Coordinates of C-alpha atoms in Angstrom, one line a residue:
M1 CA -0.1 0.3 0.2
E2 CA 1.3 3.2 -1.1
L3 CA 0.5 6.6 0.4
S4 CA -0.8 10.0 -1.5
T5 CA 1.3 13.2 -1.4
L6 CA -2.4 14.6 0.5
D7 CA -1.8 11.3 3.2
Y8 CA 1.8 12.7 3.5
S9 CA 0.3 16.0 4.3
F10 CA -2.4 15.4 6.4
I11 CA 0.6 13.4 8.7
I12 CA 2.8 16.0 8.4
V13 CA 0.9 18.5 9.6
F14 CA -0.3 16.7 12.5
F15 CA 2.9 16.0 13.7
S16 CA 3.8 19.8 13.5
L17 CA 0.9 20.6 15.6
V18 CA 1.8 18.4 18.0
L19 CA 5.0 19.2 18.8
G20 CA 4.3 22.5 18.6
I21 CA 1.7 22.3 21.2
G22 CA 4.6 20.7 23.2
V23 CA 7.4 24.1 22.1
Y24 CA 4.4 26.2 23.4
V25 CA 3.5 24.8 26.8
S26 CA 6.9 24.0 27.6
K27 CA 8.3 27.2 29.5
K28 CA 5.2 27.5 32.1
S29 CA 4.9 23.5 32.2
G30 CA 8.9 23.4 33.8
K31 CA 8.0 26.4 36.3
N32 CA 7.5 23.9 39.0
S33 CA 6.4 20.0 39.8
S34 CA 2.7 21.0 39.9
E35 CA 2.4 22.6 36.8
F36 CA 4.5 19.8 35.1
F37 CA 2.5 17.0 36.3
L38 CA -1.1 18.8 37.1
S39 CA -1.4 21.8 34.9
G40 CA -1.4 24.3 38.1
R41 CA -5.0 22.8 38.9
T42 CA -6.5 24.9 36.3
M43 CA -7.9 22.7 34.2
P44 CA -11.5 22.5 33.0
W45 CA -14.0 19.6 33.0
W46 CA -14.8 19.4 29.2
L47 CA -10.8 19.6 28.8
L48 CA -10.1 17.0 31.2
G49 CA -12.9 14.9 29.9
L50 CA -12.0 15.0 26.6
S51 CA -8.3 13.9 27.4
M52 CA -9.4 10.9 29.1
V53 CA -11.5 9.7 26.2
A54 CA -8.3 10.3 24.3
T55 CA -5.8 8.5 26.2
T56 CA -7.9 4.9 26.5
F57 CA -8.1 5.2 22.5
S58 CA -4.7 3.4 22.4
T59 CA -3.1 1.8 19.6
D60 CA -4.6 -1.3 20.2
T61 CA -8.1 -0.7 21.3
P62 CA -9.9 -0.7 17.8
N63 CA -7.7 -4.1 17.3
L64 CA -8.7 -5.9 20.5
V65 CA -12.9 -4.6 19.9
T66 CA -12.3 -6.5 16.3
D67 CA -10.9 -9.2 17.8
I68 CA -13.8 -9.4 20.4
V69 CA -16.4 -9.1 17.9
R70 CA -14.7 -11.7 15.4
T71 CA -14.7 -14.2 17.8
S72 CA -17.3 -13.6 20.7
G73 CA -19.9 -10.6 18.7
V74 CA -20.5 -7.8 19.7
S75 CA -22.0 -9.0 23.5
G76 CA -18.2 -10.2 23.8
N77 CA -17.2 -6.3 25.0
W78 CA -19.3 -6.6 28.2
V79 CA -15.9 -7.8 29.6
W80 CA -15.3 -4.4 29.4
W81 CA -18.5 -2.3 29.5
C82 CA -18.9 -3.9 32.7
F83 CA -16.6 -1.4 34.2
L84 CA -18.8 1.1 33.4
L85 CA -20.5 0.8 37.1
T86 CA -17.2 1.6 38.7
G87 CA -16.5 4.7 36.2
M88 CA -19.6 6.3 37.6
L89 CA -19.0 5.2 40.9
T90 CA -16.0 7.3 41.0
V91 CA -18.0 10.2 38.8
F92 CA -20.4 10.4 41.5
V93 CA -19.0 9.4 44.7
Y94 CA -14.7 9.3 44.1
A95 CA -14.3 12.2 42.2
K96 CA -15.4 14.7 44.5
L97 CA -13.5 12.7 47.5
W98 CA -10.2 12.7 45.2
R99 CA -10.3 16.6 44.8
K100 CA -10.6 17.4 48.0
S101 CA -7.9 15.1 49.4
N102 CA -5.4 17.6 46.9
V103 CA -3.1 15.4 46.7
K104 CA -0.3 15.5 43.7
T105 CA -0.6 11.9 43.0
D106 CA -3.0 9.1 44.0
L107 CA -0.2 7.1 45.8
E108 CA 0.5 10.0 48.0
F109 CA -3.1 9.2 49.8
Y110 CA -1.5 6.4 51.3
E111 CA -0.1 8.4 53.6
M112 CA -3.0 10.5 54.2
R113 CA -5.1 7.4 55.2
Y114 CA -2.4 5.6 56.9
G115 CA 0.5 6.2 59.0
G116 CA 3.7 4.7 59.6
K117 CA 6.2 2.1 58.0
P118 CA 3.4 -0.1 56.2
A119 CA 2.3 3.0 54.7
S120 CA 5.6 4.6 53.4
F121 CA 6.7 1.0 52.0
L122 CA 3.2 0.9 50.4
R123 CA 3.6 4.2 48.5
K124 CA 7.7 3.3 48.0
F125 CA 6.5 0.2 46.5
R126 CA 3.4 0.4 44.3
S127 CA 5.2 4.0 43.0
I128 CA 7.8 1.7 41.1
Y129 CA 5.7 -1.0 40.5
L130 CA 3.4 0.9 38.9
G131 CA 5.2 4.1 37.5
A132 CA 7.8 1.7 36.0
L133 CA 7.5 -2.1 35.8
F134 CA 3.7 -1.9 35.1
N135 CA 3.7 1.3 33.0
I136 CA 6.5 0.1 31.1
I137 CA 4.9 -3.2 30.0
T138 CA 1.9 -1.3 29.2
M139 CA 3.3 1.3 26.9
A140 CA 5.0 -2.1 25.5
S141 CA 2.0 -4.1 24.5
V142 CA 0.7 -0.4 22.9
T143 CA 3.5 0.3 21.2
L144 CA 3.8 -3.4 20.0
A145 CA 0.2 -2.9 18.5
A146 CA 1.4 0.4 16.3
I147 CA 4.5 -2.1 15.4
K148 CA 1.7 -4.4 13.8
I149 CA -0.2 -1.9 12.3
G150 CA 3.0 0.1 11.0
G151 CA 3.8 -3.5 9.5
I152 CA 0.3 -4.3 7.7
M153 CA -0.5 -0.8 6.5
L154 CA 2.9 0.9 5.5
G155 CA 5.2 -2.1 5.2
L156 CA 7.6 -0.5 7.9
E157 CA 10.2 -2.4 10.0
P158 CA 9.5 -2.3 13.9
W159 CA 12.4 -0.3 14.6
E160 CA 11.0 2.6 12.1
T161 CA 7.5 2.6 13.7
V162 CA 9.3 2.9 17.2
V163 CA 11.6 5.3 16.4
G164 CA 9.7 7.7 14.1
A165 CA 6.2 8.1 16.7
G166 CA 7.9 7.5 20.1
L167 CA 10.4 9.8 19.5
I168 CA 7.9 12.9 18.6
T169 CA 6.3 11.1 21.8
V170 CA 8.5 11.5 24.1
V171 CA 9.8 15.3 23.1
F172 CA 6.7 16.6 23.6
S173 CA 6.1 14.8 26.9
A174 CA 9.4 15.6 28.5
L175 CA 8.8 19.5 27.2
G176 CA 5.1 19.8 27.4
G177 CA 4.3 18.2 30.5
F178 CA 0.9 17.3 31.9
K179 CA -0.5 20.7 29.6
G180 CA 1.3 19.5 26.8
V181 CA -0.8 16.3 27.4
V182 CA -4.0 17.4 27.5
Y183 CA -3.8 20.1 25.2
T184 CA -2.5 17.6 22.8
D185 CA -5.3 15.5 24.1
F186 CA -7.9 18.2 22.4
L187 CA -6.1 17.7 19.2
L188 CA -5.7 14.0 19.1
F189 CA -9.1 13.1 20.1
F190 CA -11.1 14.9 17.2
V191 CA -8.2 13.5 15.0
A192 CA -9.0 10.0 16.2
M193 CA -12.8 10.5 15.9
A194 CA -12.7 11.3 12.6
G195 CA -11.1 8.8 11.7
A196 CA -12.6 5.9 13.3
I197 CA -16.4 7.5 12.4
G198 CA -14.8 8.0 8.4
A199 CA -13.1 5.0 8.2
A200 CA -16.5 3.1 9.0
F201 CA -18.9 4.8 7.3
Y202 CA -16.0 4.0 4.1
L203 CA -16.3 0.6 5.2
V204 CA -19.1 -0.5 5.6
N205 CA -20.1 0.8 2.0
I206 CA -17.1 -1.1 0.1
P207 CA -18.5 -3.7 -2.4
E208 CA -17.5 -6.3 -0.9
V209 CA -19.6 -5.5 2.0
G210 CA -22.3 -3.7 0.0
G211 CA -23.9 -1.2 3.0
I212 CA -25.0 -1.6 6.6
E213 CA -27.8 -3.4 5.1
A214 CA -26.5 -6.4 3.1
L215 CA -23.8 -6.5 6.3
I216 CA -26.5 -7.2 9.2
A217 CA -27.7 -9.6 7.0
H218 CA -24.3 -11.3 5.8
E219 CA -24.4 -15.1 6.9
N220 CA -21.1 -14.6 8.5
V221 CA -21.9 -11.5 10.4
A222 CA -25.6 -12.5 11.6
D223 CA -24.4 -14.4 14.5
K224 CA -22.4 -11.4 16.0
L225 CA -24.5 -8.8 16.3
N226 CA -26.8 -9.2 19.3
I227 CA -25.6 -6.9 22.2
L228 CA -26.6 -9.2 25.0
P229 CA -25.2 -12.5 25.3
D230 CA -27.2 -16.1 24.5
F231 CA -29.3 -16.7 28.0
D232 CA -29.3 -20.5 27.0
N233 CA -25.8 -20.6 26.8
T234 CA -25.0 -21.3 30.3
S235 CA -20.8 -20.7 30.1
V236 CA -21.0 -17.9 27.7
L237 CA -23.7 -16.2 29.6
I238 CA -22.0 -16.6 33.0
T239 CA -18.3 -15.4 31.2
M240 CA -19.3 -13.0 29.2
F241 CA -22.1 -11.6 31.3
I242 CA -22.7 -12.3 34.9
I243 CA -19.3 -12.4 36.1
P244 CA -18.3 -9.1 34.8
I245 CA -21.0 -7.7 35.9
A246 CA -21.7 -9.2 39.3
V247 CA -18.5 -9.6 40.4
Q248 CA -15.4 -8.2 37.8
W249 CA -16.4 -4.4 37.6
W250 CA -15.7 -4.0 41.6
S251 CA -13.0 -6.2 42.6
S252 CA -10.2 -5.6 40.1
W253 CA -7.8 -3.1 39.5
Y254 CA -8.1 -2.3 36.2
P255 CA -6.2 0.9 33.9
G256 CA -9.0 3.4 33.4
A257 CA -11.5 1.4 35.7
E258 CA -10.1 1.6 38.6
P259 CA -12.4 0.9 41.6
G260 CA -13.1 4.3 43.6
G261 CA -10.7 6.1 40.8
G262 CA -6.8 6.0 40.7
G263 CA -3.9 5.7 38.4
Y264 CA -4.2 8.3 35.3
I265 CA -8.2 9.2 35.8
A266 CA -7.2 10.4 38.8
Q267 CA -4.3 12.5 37.9
R268 CA -7.2 14.4 35.9
M269 CA -9.7 14.4 39.0
L270 CA -6.7 16.0 40.5
A271 CA -5.6 18.7 38.3
A272 CA -8.9 19.9 37.8
K273 CA -10.2 23.6 39.2
D274 CA -12.3 22.3 41.6
E275 CA -14.7 19.4 42.7
N276 CA -17.5 20.0 40.3
H277 CA -15.3 19.9 37.3
A278 CA -13.6 16.7 38.6
I279 CA -17.3 14.8 38.2
G280 CA -17.9 16.5 35.0
A281 CA -14.6 15.2 33.5
T282 CA -15.6 12.0 34.3
F283 CA -18.6 11.8 33.9
F284 CA -18.3 13.0 30.3
F285 CA -15.8 10.4 29.7
N286 CA -17.7 7.3 30.8
I287 CA -20.5 8.5 28.4
M288 CA -18.4 9.0 25.4
H289 CA -15.7 5.7 26.5
Y290 CA -18.7 3.2 26.9
A291 CA -21.7 4.9 24.9
L292 CA -21.1 6.3 21.8
R293 CA -16.9 5.4 20.9
P294 CA -16.9 2.0 20.2
W295 CA -19.6 1.6 17.5
P296 CA -17.0 2.7 14.7
W297 CA -15.1 -0.1 16.0
I298 CA -17.7 -2.6 15.9
L299 CA -18.9 -2.1 12.4
V300 CA -15.3 -2.6 10.6
A301 CA -15.2 -5.2 12.5
L302 CA -18.3 -7.1 11.5
A303 CA -17.4 -5.4 7.9
S304 CA -13.8 -7.3 8.2
L305 CA -16.1 -10.8 9.1
V306 CA -17.2 -10.5 5.4
V307 CA -13.9 -9.2 3.8
Y308 CA -11.6 -11.5 6.0
P309 CA -13.8 -14.9 7.3
D310 CA -11.1 -16.2 8.5
I311 CA -7.4 -15.5 10.1
A312 CA -6.3 -17.8 6.6
S313 CA -7.6 -15.5 4.9
I314 CA -5.8 -12.7 6.5
A315 CA -2.8 -14.3 6.1
Q316 CA -3.6 -14.9 2.6
A317 CA -3.9 -11.0 1.5
F318 CA -0.9 -10.4 3.8
P319 CA 1.7 -13.1 3.7
D320 CA 4.6 -11.1 5.0
V321 CA 3.0 -10.8 8.3
A322 CA 4.9 -12.9 10.3
N323 CA 3.1 -15.9 11.7
D324 CA 3.6 -15.1 15.7
K325 CA 1.5 -11.5 14.5
L326 CA -1.3 -13.5 13.1
G327 CA -4.5 -12.6 14.5
H328 CA -7.8 -11.4 14.6
D329 CA -6.6 -8.5 15.5
L330 CA -5.0 -7.9 12.6
A331 CA -8.7 -7.7 10.7
Y332 CA -9.1 -4.0 11.7
S333 CA -5.8 -3.3 10.0
A334 CA -6.2 -4.9 6.9
M335 CA -9.7 -3.3 6.5
L336 CA -7.8 -0.2 6.5
T337 CA -5.7 -0.8 3.7
K338 CA -8.8 -0.5 1.5
L339 CA -9.0 3.3 2.4
P340 CA -8.8 5.8 -0.2
S341 CA -6.4 8.1 -0.6
G342 CA -7.0 11.6 1.6
L343 CA -8.7 9.3 4.1
L344 CA -6.0 7.3 4.5
G345 CA -3.9 10.0 5.6
V346 CA -6.7 11.0 8.2
V347 CA -7.2 7.7 9.5
L348 CA -3.4 6.9 9.8
A349 CA -3.1 10.4 11.9
S350 CA -6.2 8.8 13.4
L351 CA -4.1 5.9 14.8
V352 CA -0.9 7.9 15.4
A353 CA -2.8 10.5 17.5
A354 CA -4.1 7.0 19.2
Y355 CA -0.6 6.0 19.9
M356 CA 0.9 9.2 21.5
S357 CA -2.0 10.2 23.3
T358 CA -2.0 6.6 25.4
I359 CA 1.8 6.9 25.3
S360 CA 2.1 10.5 26.6
T361 CA -0.5 10.3 29.1
Q362 CA 1.4 6.9 30.5
L363 CA 4.9 8.6 30.7
N364 CA 3.6 11.5 32.6
W365 CA 1.5 9.5 35.1
G366 CA 4.1 6.9 35.7
S367 CA 6.7 9.9 35.8
S368 CA 5.0 11.6 38.6
Y369 CA 4.9 8.3 41.1
I370 CA 9.0 8.5 40.1
V371 CA 9.2 11.9 41.2
F372 CA 7.2 12.5 44.1
D373 CA 6.4 9.0 45.3
F374 CA 9.8 7.8 45.0
Y375 CA 12.9 10.3 44.5
K376 CA 11.7 13.0 46.7
Q377 CA 10.1 10.3 49.3
Q378 CA 13.9 8.1 49.2
I379 CA 15.9 9.7 47.4
N380 CA 15.9 13.4 47.7
P381 CA 13.4 15.0 50.4
D382 CA 14.6 18.2 50.1
A383 CA 14.6 18.3 46.3
T384 CA 13.9 21.5 44.4
E385 CA 10.7 22.4 42.5
K386 CA 13.6 22.5 39.5
Q387 CA 15.1 19.3 40.9
M388 CA 11.9 17.5 40.6
V389 CA 11.2 18.8 37.3
T390 CA 14.4 17.6 36.0
V391 CA 14.2 14.1 37.1
G392 CA 10.9 13.9 35.4
R393 CA 11.5 14.9 32.2
I394 CA 13.9 12.1 32.8
S395 CA 12.4 9.6 33.4
T396 CA 9.8 9.8 31.1
V397 CA 12.8 9.6 28.1
V398 CA 14.1 6.5 30.0
L399 CA 10.7 5.2 30.4
M400 CA 9.8 5.8 26.7
L401 CA 13.6 4.1 26.0
L402 CA 12.5 1.2 27.9
S403 CA 9.3 0.5 26.5
A404 CA 11.0 0.9 23.4
L405 CA 13.3 -2.2 23.6
L406 CA 10.5 -4.1 25.4
A407 CA 8.1 -3.8 22.6
L408 CA 10.7 -4.7 19.8
T409 CA 12.0 -7.6 21.8
L410 CA 8.3 -9.1 22.3
Q411 CA 6.2 -11.5 20.1
N412 CA 3.2 -11.3 22.4
A413 CA 3.2 -8.5 25.4
F414 CA 0.1 -9.6 26.7
E415 CA 0.6 -12.4 27.9
V416 CA 3.1 -10.7 30.6
F417 CA 0.7 -8.1 31.0
D418 CA -2.2 -10.3 31.4
L419 CA -0.1 -12.0 34.4
L420 CA 0.2 -8.3 35.7
V421 CA -3.3 -7.3 36.0
T422 CA -4.3 -10.3 37.7
F423 CA -2.5 -9.1 40.6
G424 CA -5.4 -6.7 41.2
A425 CA -7.6 -9.4 41.2
G426 CA -10.0 -9.1 44.2
T427 CA -8.1 -5.9 45.6
G428 CA -10.9 -3.5 44.1
L429 CA -13.2 -4.1 47.5
V430 CA -10.0 -2.5 49.2
F431 CA -9.9 0.7 47.4
I432 CA -14.0 0.9 47.1
L433 CA -14.0 0.9 51.0
R434 CA -10.5 2.6 52.4
W435 CA -12.4 5.8 51.7
F436 CA -15.4 4.7 53.9
W437 CA -14.1 2.0 57.2
W438 CA -12.1 3.3 59.4
R439 CA -10.8 -0.3 59.8
I440 CA -9.0 -0.6 56.9
N441 CA -5.4 -0.3 57.0
A442 CA -2.0 -0.5 55.2
W443 CA -1.7 -3.9 55.9
S444 CA -5.3 -4.4 54.1
E445 CA -3.9 -3.2 50.8
I446 CA -0.6 -4.9 51.4
T447 CA -2.2 -8.3 52.5
A448 CA -4.5 -8.4 49.1
M449 CA -2.0 -6.7 46.5
F450 CA 0.9 -9.7 47.5
V451 CA -1.9 -12.2 47.9
S452 CA -4.2 -11.8 44.7
G453 CA -0.7 -11.8 42.7
I454 CA 0.7 -15.3 44.3
I455 CA -2.6 -16.9 43.7
S456 CA -3.0 -15.8 40.9
I457 CA 0.8 -17.4 39.5
L458 CA 0.2 -20.6 41.4
L459 CA -3.2 -21.4 39.4
V460 CA -1.3 -20.5 36.5
K461 CA 1.3 -22.9 36.8
T462 CA -1.4 -26.0 38.0
S463 CA -3.9 -27.4 36.6
L464 CA -6.8 -25.5 37.9
G465 CA -6.7 -23.0 34.7
E466 CA -5.4 -20.7 32.1
M467 CA -4.8 -17.4 32.6
L468 CA -7.6 -15.9 34.9
F469 CA -8.7 -12.4 33.5
D470 CA -7.2 -11.2 30.2
P471 CA -7.3 -7.6 30.2
I472 CA -7.2 -7.6 26.4
T473 CA -10.2 -10.0 25.4
G474 CA -11.4 -10.6 29.0
L475 CA -11.9 -13.8 28.8
L476 CA -12.5 -15.9 31.8
P477 CA -11.1 -19.6 29.7
E478 CA -11.9 -21.3 33.4
W479 CA -14.7 -19.1 34.8
A480 CA -14.8 -20.4 38.1
N481 CA -11.1 -19.3 39.0
Y482 CA -11.7 -15.6 38.7
P483 CA -14.6 -15.8 41.3
F484 CA -12.2 -18.6 43.3
V485 CA -8.9 -15.6 43.6
V486 CA -11.7 -12.8 44.6
V487 CA -13.3 -15.1 47.3
V488 CA -10.1 -15.9 48.5
T489 CA -8.0 -12.6 48.5
T490 CA -11.0 -11.1 50.2
A491 CA -11.1 -13.6 53.1
I492 CA -7.2 -12.9 53.4
W493 CA -7.0 -9.1 53.2
V494 CA -10.4 -8.8 55.5
A495 CA -8.9 -11.6 58.0
A496 CA -5.5 -9.8 57.9
T497 CA -6.9 -6.2 59.0
L498 CA -9.2 -7.3 61.8
M499 CA -5.9 -8.8 62.8
T500 CA -3.5 -5.9 62.4
K501 CA -3.9 -2.4 64.4
P502 CA -5.9 0.1 63.0
E503 CA -4.4 3.3 61.9
S504 CA -4.0 6.1 64.8
D505 CA -6.5 8.3 66.2
A506 CA -4.6 11.1 64.6
T507 CA -4.1 9.8 61.4
L508 CA -7.9 8.6 61.3
R509 CA -8.9 12.0 62.3
S510 CA -6.8 13.4 60.2
F511 CA -8.1 12.5 57.0
Y512 CA -11.6 12.7 57.9
K513 CA -11.3 16.0 59.1
K514 CA -10.1 17.0 55.3
I515 CA -12.2 14.7 53.6
Q516 CA -15.7 14.2 55.2
P517 CA -16.5 10.7 54.3
G518 CA -19.4 10.3 56.8
G519 CA -21.4 7.6 56.7
P520 CA -21.5 4.5 59.5
G521 CA -18.2 2.9 58.6
W522 CA -16.6 6.6 60.7
A523 CA -19.0 6.2 63.4
K524 CA -16.8 4.8 65.8
V525 CA -13.9 7.4 65.0
V526 CA -16.6 10.5 65.1
S527 CA -17.9 9.1 68.4
K528 CA -14.3 8.4 70.1
A529 CA -13.8 12.4 68.5
E530 CA -16.4 13.5 70.3
T531 CA -16.0 12.0 73.5
D532 CA -12.4 13.3 73.5
N533 CA -13.6 17.0 72.7
V534 CA -11.8 16.9 69.4
E535 CA -13.8 18.7 66.4
I536 CA -13.0 16.7 63.2
V537 CA -17.0 16.9 61.9
N538 CA -17.9 19.8 59.4
A539 CA -21.6 20.6 60.0
K540 CA -22.2 21.8 56.7
E541 CA -21.2 18.9 55.1
K542 CA -24.0 16.0 54.7
W543 CA -23.6 12.4 53.7
S544 CA -23.7 12.2 50.1
V545 CA -23.0 8.5 48.9
P546 CA -26.8 7.8 49.0
S547 CA -27.8 9.7 46.7
G548 CA -24.5 9.2 44.6
V549 CA -25.4 6.0 44.9
T550 CA -28.8 6.9 43.5
A551 CA -27.2 9.1 40.8
M552 CA -24.5 6.0 40.1
L553 CA -27.7 3.7 39.4
L554 CA -28.9 6.6 36.9
G555 CA -25.9 7.5 35.1
V556 CA -25.5 3.6 34.2
T557 CA -29.3 3.2 33.0
L558 CA -28.5 6.6 30.7
V559 CA -25.2 5.2 29.4
Y560 CA -25.7 1.8 29.3
S561 CA -29.3 2.6 27.1
T562 CA -28.1 5.7 25.1
M563 CA -25.4 2.3 23.9
F564 CA -28.4 -0.4 23.2
A565 CA -30.0 2.8 21.1
T566 CA -26.9 3.7 19.4
G567 CA -27.0 0.0 18.4
Y568 CA -30.4 -0.3 17.4
W569 CA -30.6 2.9 15.1
I570 CA -27.1 1.4 13.3
Y571 CA -29.1 -2.1 13.1
G572 CA -32.0 -0.2 11.9
E573 CA -34.4 -2.1 14.4
T574 CA -36.3 1.0 15.4
T575 CA -38.9 -0.2 18.0
Y576 CA -35.6 -1.0 20.3
A577 CA -34.1 2.1 19.4
I578 CA -36.8 4.5 20.4
I579 CA -37.3 2.0 23.4
G580 CA -33.6 2.8 24.6
S581 CA -33.5 6.6 23.6
G582 CA -36.6 6.5 25.5
I583 CA -35.4 5.2 28.7
A584 CA -31.6 7.0 28.2
L585 CA -34.3 10.3 28.1
V586 CA -36.3 9.4 31.0
S587 CA -33.0 8.5 33.3
G588 CA -31.2 11.4 32.1
L589 CA -34.0 13.6 33.3
S590 CA -33.7 11.7 36.6
L591 CA -30.6 12.0 37.4
I592 CA -30.3 16.0 36.9
K593 CA -32.9 16.2 39.4
V594 CA -31.0 14.3 41.6
W595 CA -28.2 15.9 40.9
K596 CA -29.5 18.9 42.3
G597 CA -31.1 17.5 44.5
M598 CA -26.7 16.8 45.8
K599 CA -26.4 20.6 44.8
E600 CA -23.7 20.1 42.6
N601 CA -23.4 21.8 38.8
I602 CA -20.5 20.6 37.1
L603 CA -20.9 24.1 34.9

């Protein structure tokens, strides 16, 4: 496949704009560490929301959605659609709490909520585990997807893809800091959306597919269209729907959908102007992420079943692709080779945008952990602002270099990444309850983290089953394994919590006074403080969790009904589309009423 002058023009202009943004904001971003990692906490909700959406595009996301649709049908996406529940819980309960904490990273929370050496160990350990090791493997996985796209669409060698895309990304990330990332994400969002929608519209209407009606009626596609799984197939129902909806969403630490918020989502909430803007940003992100954005990818995936019905047909069309790189995920890239000049340039720019947005976010987020939670805490407690920015820029470059080198050596980075993600199975409840139950301590999190990892490794190496949770396909080959890890991990960390000493009164009271979490889980702490004549309760603040949970449920209904309605409008099933739209309207109006009752206004 050859690019035209027009295609190259789109890509060159795009790269120039990205670099220009990085250079433009570099001076202000290097002013101090708060500017470099949080943009001075002045970001509006709409810009942060767009940044969240752009970040989660990634180069591998459309490939992975394609893989799911081709192997499990549209309903297979429930393995990640289920995370809307924790997303909405973050919107209406935890976004406010995170912004009130005023921490610089979500790991700083540990020494606010807990005390002593266990809290210090937890913060330092996770800064390296998440900021370096986990981050490098995540970026290597994303880069490997970029290598596959570059190989199929442009015939590039792996090193050419890594150097070309990686060099520009690391330059503007190191120069512009968080503000450069977010400003660039604004551009990347629109480029990526234009590419995804444009590609879907064109590819559904190519002669081989014949339009949306012919696509839906095609024999290779007809059994893949259901948005809900087959309720008569017990195994599929349990694996693809019941476990994700009943267990998975609250029990797993998953990048971008951490129970209780965390990671780069927390970073954006912490960078918001205030609590209302943090809420608005996460709400906008969840609507776009779950209700609207997946459908262009799904349509291309369905169309690929007509053009490339199996892996053998992909191999025949692209004989130069190595056998170890062949898979259903390549069907998305294969379909893009059929785009015409001009649109091809836009789509390629959109894929580059997806890559750069994800990598730049991972770089800035990971380096923030290294600077605030390791370097300043462990290496140089008296570090100046200039030194922290310098270390941030150096760590950005080092993280990019290491991830690029790892990507070049991997055949399937997700095997290692899967194992790291399984370490989070069963830990989610700790992240949810630590804000609202005084008895949870640092040992609760330490125990949950290590027990989950150890059990996961043991299960992988025994006859009990394969990998428990695949973050890419979400498939649970041995569906009973995942609940087993959750139950055992939860039982052990709860036991460890009750067997170890609670946090000191001073630590608990300081946390309560700053955050005002409220609720029965803190009643003992509040009562004891009153007995000791220590004032920790702000009488002006009422416990907002009950109304927050109500808003969460209405938000989930709104987004899911919008997602269903969008799909049914595309399928031409007018009756179901109208019903879905009606439910979305009613739930939306109800949500507005509840939100007013909470006295929140995102604008």
